[in-house]
XYZ file of C-alpha atoms in Angstrom:
215
model
C 80.179 139.093 91.182
C 80.299 135.773 89.363
C 78.411 132.409 90.573
C 80.491 130.172 92.606
C 78.634 127.539 90.463
C 79.679 128.995 87.335
C 82.091 126.562 84.550
C 83.131 128.193 81.627
C 80.737 126.661 78.889
C 77.945 126.308 81.734
C 75.550 128.447 82.270
C 75.329 129.378 86.211
C 73.111 128.134 88.840
C 69.703 129.510 89.570
C 67.927 127.564 92.521
C 64.207 127.484 92.615
C 62.332 130.387 94.852
C 63.141 130.327 98.020
C 60.473 129.082 100.701
C 58.720 126.722 97.998
C 59.242 122.812 98.427
C 61.274 122.540 95.809
C 63.697 125.226 97.075
C 63.746 123.328 100.159
C 64.642 120.015 98.517
C 67.674 122.325 96.831
C 68.908 123.441 99.878
C 68.459 119.291 101.668
C 70.571 118.017 98.976
C 72.589 120.996 98.338
C 74.077 121.175 101.699
C 73.897 117.378 102.669
C 76.309 116.324 99.923
C 78.628 119.347 100.731
C 78.430 117.959 104.424
C 79.136 114.970 103.279
C 82.107 115.596 101.548
C 83.080 116.664 104.782
C 82.815 113.245 106.602
C 84.078 111.945 103.942
C 87.805 114.261 105.285
C 87.282 113.671 109.055
C 89.900 110.221 109.022
C 92.218 111.291 106.891
C 92.315 114.296 109.479
C 92.484 111.846 112.393
C 95.069 110.184 110.694
C 97.361 113.308 109.980
C 96.977 114.254 113.568
C 97.532 111.261 115.100
C 101.501 111.579 112.736
C 101.865 114.933 114.195
C 101.067 113.958 117.556
C 103.438 110.868 116.464
C 106.030 113.376 116.194
C 105.655 115.479 118.699
C 105.836 112.625 121.128
C 109.711 111.720 119.653
C 110.380 115.811 120.599
C 109.034 115.607 123.809
C 110.745 111.919 124.626
C 114.588 113.775 123.094
C 113.736 116.669 125.288
C 113.339 114.674 129.068
C 116.846 113.312 128.041
C 118.078 116.459 127.590
C 116.139 118.864 130.600
C 113.796 116.205 132.610
C 112.809 118.451 134.357
C 111.989 120.910 132.397
C 109.464 118.894 130.235
C 108.006 117.430 133.152
C 107.159 121.126 134.219
C 105.458 121.332 130.964
C 103.689 118.036 130.694
C 102.465 118.259 134.140
C 99.134 120.309 133.235
C 98.040 117.926 130.337
C 98.014 115.078 131.978
C 95.573 116.541 134.225
C 93.048 117.820 132.126
C 91.176 114.594 132.226
C 90.762 116.153 135.346
C 90.127 119.505 134.680
C 88.045 119.764 131.504
C 85.367 116.589 131.482
C 84.727 117.522 127.697
C 87.857 115.413 127.860
C 85.708 112.284 128.819
C 82.931 113.289 126.387
C 85.291 112.921 123.433
C 86.235 109.601 124.316
C 83.765 107.962 126.314
C 85.454 104.640 127.790
C 82.049 103.151 128.628
C 81.503 103.554 124.705
C 83.005 100.989 121.961
C 85.579 102.408 119.326
C 83.816 102.926 117.164
C 80.913 104.623 118.446
C 84.062 107.152 119.905
C 84.958 107.418 116.315
C 81.904 108.194 114.610
C 81.524 110.672 117.224
C 84.851 111.971 116.377
C 84.399 112.131 112.709
C 81.033 113.884 113.319
C 82.550 116.409 115.152
C 85.092 117.322 112.515
C 82.951 117.129 110.074
C 80.422 119.556 111.695
C 83.475 121.816 111.834
C 84.985 121.592 108.926
C 81.796 122.047 107.134
C 80.129 125.106 109.614
C 83.849 126.989 109.174
C 83.749 126.666 105.640
C 80.513 127.774 105.128
C 80.561 130.773 106.999
C 83.963 131.410 105.708
C 82.795 130.652 102.230
C 79.931 132.899 102.802
C 81.622 135.987 104.252
C 84.087 136.423 101.260
C 81.635 136.135 99.196
C 80.934 135.289 95.802
C 84.612 133.675 93.729
C 85.209 132.685 90.191
C 83.877 129.405 88.982
C 85.884 126.519 90.066
C 88.233 124.552 88.022
C 87.424 121.192 86.331
C 87.165 118.235 88.737
C 89.988 116.844 87.894
C 92.486 119.709 88.172
C 91.177 120.892 91.425
C 91.317 116.881 92.197
C 95.048 117.166 91.584
C 95.964 120.104 93.321
C 94.558 118.890 96.555
C 96.871 115.615 96.473
C 99.791 117.917 95.291
C 98.884 120.355 98.378
C 98.657 117.139 100.255
C 101.653 115.256 99.647
C 103.755 118.086 100.246
C 102.304 118.582 103.326
C 103.178 115.191 104.088
C 106.605 115.127 103.032
C 107.206 118.068 105.496
C 105.602 115.933 107.761
C 108.072 112.643 107.480
C 110.605 115.105 107.145
C 110.304 116.577 110.625
C 109.425 113.265 111.432
C 112.795 111.330 110.761
C 114.312 114.262 112.526
C 112.822 113.792 115.712
C 113.557 109.968 115.581
C 117.170 110.353 115.183
C 117.023 112.605 118.040
C 115.472 110.283 120.300
C 117.562 108.491 122.653
C 118.752 105.180 121.176
C 119.270 102.448 124.183
C 121.873 100.011 122.308
C 123.662 103.145 120.120
C 123.391 101.349 116.669
C 125.958 103.495 114.102
C 124.817 106.779 113.162
C 124.079 105.671 109.226
C 122.112 103.359 110.880
C 119.784 105.784 112.475
C 119.572 107.960 109.856
C 118.935 104.807 107.384
C 115.899 103.486 110.132
C 114.406 106.922 110.712
C 114.146 108.029 107.862
C 113.004 104.737 105.860
C 110.157 104.624 109.077
C 108.718 108.112 108.744
C 109.004 107.759 104.520
C 106.728 104.456 104.832
C 104.555 105.288 107.306
C 104.184 108.759 105.092
C 103.636 106.652 102.154
C 101.521 104.432 103.488
C 99.308 107.729 104.973
C 98.628 109.574 101.661
C 98.131 106.580 99.719
C 95.260 105.797 102.108
C 94.644 109.160 101.954
C 93.825 109.517 98.052
C 90.418 107.685 97.988
C 88.838 109.723 100.828
C 90.062 112.674 99.156
C 89.056 112.312 95.592
C 85.655 111.025 97.083
C 84.934 114.505 98.802
C 85.788 116.255 95.904
C 83.320 113.830 93.811
C 80.727 115.010 96.161
C 81.460 118.322 96.208
C 81.023 117.850 92.430
C 77.912 115.921 92.547
C 76.371 119.039 94.911
C 77.090 120.886 91.754
C 75.231 118.296 89.273
C 72.707 118.430 91.810
C 72.288 122.251 92.198
C 73.118 122.753 88.064
C 69.801 119.681 87.803
C 67.237 121.182 90.621
C 67.728 124.468 89.077
C 65.671 123.387 85.801
């Protein structure tokens, strides 16, 4: 199997001898940059999760108007989660500041992402070398754009199905629903691009550090 750090025209990376001081430094630097790449993506994951939950909220509101008893029966267990599961209070501790809670959430997401990706990579074995940095970044941005477009369509549909108290004309409902959803999705996507670039940049730096220390 080919080395995962192999790029056409470049020699494969050979880490320092296992157990040596240089090997520990190599491992710490390599895995540290890998972890930081997931930490950079944590705010993006939280933002998109909020966007998806907002879409779900409009669907729930519409469902409550259509069948209040059914939706209430579905939501009743969720409203008691805090009493049943103390870990929710640990995730967001009211005794700490919002910044402290946000840092905890970002840290947990990055740890889970790092461990999950590391285990998955080790389990499937070594694959072909990575594509050039620009190609990988464009593909990642394209996938995020498609995902954002799907969420925008879902939110627009959810907003249109929600009850409108003032009863505006249909064209106004459609225009406002599509406009608001597209604006939110566009801002979210634009704000996520720097974090996406930083994450991929850190992974690229990891490759260069590994190559430099393997000399």
